[in-house]
Amino acid sequence: MLIWAFVGTDLVGGLLIDTRLPPAGRAVHLVWLILSLTLTLGFCAMTARAPHVLDSAALRLRTGPLGAVTIPVPALGRVRSAHRTISGHGLRRVPDEEAAVVCSVGSTTHLVIDLKQPVLVRLRKGETVLAKRVYTAADQPTKAARVLSSSIAEGA
C-alpha cells in the first residue's frame, strides 16, 4: 500500500514540477517520470501477483527478486497468524533466533510457520541456514494460516 501512495504522490508532484520547467526540460522530466512510474508499478506487479504457491509437494514462498524458499509439505508443522517487524527485506535471517528465516518483501511479517523438520535455506547473499521457523507476509494472514493449516492436516 505504501508503494501505491508513492506512485500517487510521484505522479501529482511530477506533474506539478512539469508545469514549472522550461519546454526543453519538460521532455527530459516526462521521460524520467514515466521511467520512475514504470519501475514502481513493475515492482508492485511483481510482488502482488500470488507470491506464494502451495501444491501437493511443497509450499513456495516468494519475494520477487529478493529470494524464495521452498518447503516440502511433510516438513510443514504449525502455522499461525502473528504480526512482527523484522528489519530488512527479502530472504534473510531473524536476528534473535538462530534457526529462523524471514521471507518478506518488507520488514513486516504476518505468518509464522514452524517446521517439523529443518529445511536448508539459501539466503539472498549465498549463506545457508538450517531453518526450523519461517516468518512471512500475506495479504490476508488469518485466511492464509487457515488454508495452510487445513492443507497440512490433509497432507496438502
Coordinates of C-alpha atoms in Angstrom, one line a residue:
M1 CA 0.0 0.0 0.0
L2 CA 2.9 2.4 0.7
I3 CA 4.2 1.9 -2.8
W4 CA 0.9 2.8 -4.2
A5 CA 0.9 6.0 -2.1
F6 CA 4.3 6.8 -3.6
V7 CA 3.0 6.3 -7.1
G8 CA 0.2 8.8 -6.5
T9 CA 2.4 11.4 -4.9
D10 CA 5.1 10.9 -7.5
L11 CA 2.6 11.4 -10.3
V12 CA 1.0 14.5 -8.8
G13 CA 4.3 16.0 -7.8
G14 CA 5.8 15.2 -11.1
L15 CA 3.0 16.9 -13.0
L16 CA 3.3 20.0 -10.7
I17 CA 7.0 20.2 -11.3
D18 CA 6.5 19.8 -15.0
T19 CA 4.4 23.0 -15.2
R20 CA 7.3 24.9 -13.7
L21 CA 10.0 23.6 -16.1
P22 CA 11.0 25.3 -19.3
P23 CA 9.8 23.5 -22.5
A24 CA 13.3 21.9 -23.1
G25 CA 13.3 20.4 -19.6
R26 CA 9.8 19.1 -19.8
A27 CA 10.6 16.3 -22.3
V28 CA 13.5 15.0 -20.2
H29 CA 11.4 15.3 -17.0
L30 CA 8.5 13.5 -18.6
V31 CA 10.8 10.6 -19.7
W32 CA 12.2 10.4 -16.1
L33 CA 8.6 10.4 -14.7
I34 CA 7.4 7.6 -17.0
L35 CA 10.5 5.5 -16.2
S36 CA 10.0 6.0 -12.5
L37 CA 6.4 5.1 -12.6
T38 CA 7.0 2.1 -14.8
L39 CA 9.6 0.7 -12.4
T40 CA 7.5 1.4 -9.3
L41 CA 4.4 -0.3 -10.9
G42 CA 6.5 -3.1 -12.1
F43 CA 7.8 -3.7 -8.6
C44 CA 4.2 -3.7 -7.3
A45 CA 3.0 -6.2 -10.0
M46 CA 6.0 -8.4 -9.4
T47 CA 5.3 -8.8 -5.7
A48 CA 1.5 -8.7 -5.6
R49 CA 0.7 -11.5 -8.1
A50 CA 0.1 -14.5 -5.8
P51 CA 3.7 -14.5 -4.4
H52 CA 3.2 -17.8 -2.5
V53 CA 2.2 -21.1 -4.0
L54 CA 1.1 -24.3 -2.2
D55 CA 0.7 -27.6 -4.1
S56 CA 0.7 -31.2 -3.1
A57 CA 4.5 -31.4 -2.8
A58 CA 5.7 -28.0 -1.4
L59 CA 5.0 -24.5 -0.2
R60 CA 6.9 -22.0 -2.2
L61 CA 7.3 -18.6 -0.5
R62 CA 8.5 -15.9 -2.9
T63 CA 9.6 -12.2 -2.6
G64 CA 10.0 -11.4 -6.3
P65 CA 13.7 -10.8 -7.0
L66 CA 14.6 -10.8 -3.3
G67 CA 14.6 -14.6 -2.8
A68 CA 12.4 -17.6 -2.4
V69 CA 12.2 -20.6 -0.1
T70 CA 10.6 -24.0 -0.9
I71 CA 9.3 -26.0 2.0
P72 CA 8.3 -29.7 1.4
V73 CA 4.8 -30.4 2.7
P74 CA 5.9 -33.1 5.1
A75 CA 8.2 -30.6 6.8
L76 CA 5.4 -28.1 7.5
G77 CA 4.3 -28.0 11.1
R78 CA 2.2 -25.4 12.8
V79 CA 1.1 -22.2 11.1
R80 CA -0.2 -19.2 12.9
S81 CA -1.1 -15.6 12.2
A82 CA 1.2 -13.3 14.2
H83 CA 2.3 -9.7 13.4
R84 CA 6.0 -9.0 13.8
T85 CA 8.5 -6.4 12.5
I86 CA 11.9 -7.8 11.5
S87 CA 14.2 -5.2 9.8
G88 CA 15.4 -5.7 6.3
H89 CA 13.8 -7.1 3.2
G90 CA 13.9 -10.3 1.1
L91 CA 15.0 -13.7 2.3
R92 CA 17.1 -13.2 5.5
R93 CA 17.9 -14.4 9.0
V94 CA 15.9 -13.4 12.1
P95 CA 18.5 -11.6 14.3
D96 CA 17.3 -13.0 17.6
E97 CA 16.5 -16.6 16.5
E98 CA 19.3 -18.8 15.2
A99 CA 17.2 -21.3 13.3
A100 CA 14.6 -18.9 11.8
V101 CA 14.4 -17.0 8.5
V102 CA 12.2 -14.3 7.1
C103 CA 10.7 -14.4 3.6
S104 CA 9.1 -11.0 3.0
V105 CA 9.4 -8.0 0.7
G106 CA 9.4 -5.6 3.6
S107 CA 10.1 -5.7 7.3
T108 CA 6.5 -6.6 8.4
T109 CA 5.5 -10.3 8.7
H110 CA 2.1 -11.8 9.4
L111 CA 2.6 -15.5 9.4
V112 CA 4.8 -17.9 11.4
I113 CA 5.4 -21.3 10.1
D114 CA 7.0 -23.8 12.5
L115 CA 8.6 -26.7 10.7
K116 CA 8.5 -30.4 11.8
Q117 CA 11.8 -31.0 10.0
P118 CA 14.5 -28.3 9.5
V119 CA 14.9 -27.1 5.9
L120 CA 18.1 -25.9 4.3
V121 CA 17.5 -22.3 3.1
R122 CA 19.9 -20.4 0.8
L123 CA 19.7 -16.7 1.7
R124 CA 20.0 -13.8 -0.8
K125 CA 23.7 -13.3 -0.1
G126 CA 24.5 -17.0 -0.7
E127 CA 24.7 -18.0 3.0
T128 CA 22.7 -21.1 4.0
V129 CA 20.6 -21.7 7.2
L130 CA 19.0 -24.8 8.6
A131 CA 15.6 -23.2 9.3
K132 CA 13.1 -24.6 11.9
R133 CA 10.8 -21.5 11.6
V134 CA 9.8 -19.2 8.8
Y135 CA 8.3 -15.8 9.1
T136 CA 6.4 -14.4 6.1
A137 CA 3.8 -11.9 4.9
A138 CA 0.4 -12.4 3.4
D139 CA -2.3 -10.1 2.3
Q140 CA -4.9 -11.9 4.4
P141 CA -2.9 -13.6 7.1
T142 CA -5.7 -15.2 9.0
K143 CA -7.1 -16.8 5.9
A144 CA -3.7 -17.9 4.7
A145 CA -3.0 -19.5 8.1
R146 CA -6.3 -21.3 7.9
V147 CA -5.7 -22.6 4.4
L148 CA -2.2 -23.7 5.2
S149 CA -3.3 -25.4 8.4
S150 CA -6.0 -27.3 6.7
S151 CA -3.7 -28.3 3.9
I152 CA -1.1 -29.6 6.4
A153 CA -3.8 -31.5 8.2
E154 CA -5.0 -33.1 4.9
G155 CA -1.4 -33.7 3.8
A156 CA -1.7 -30.9 1.1

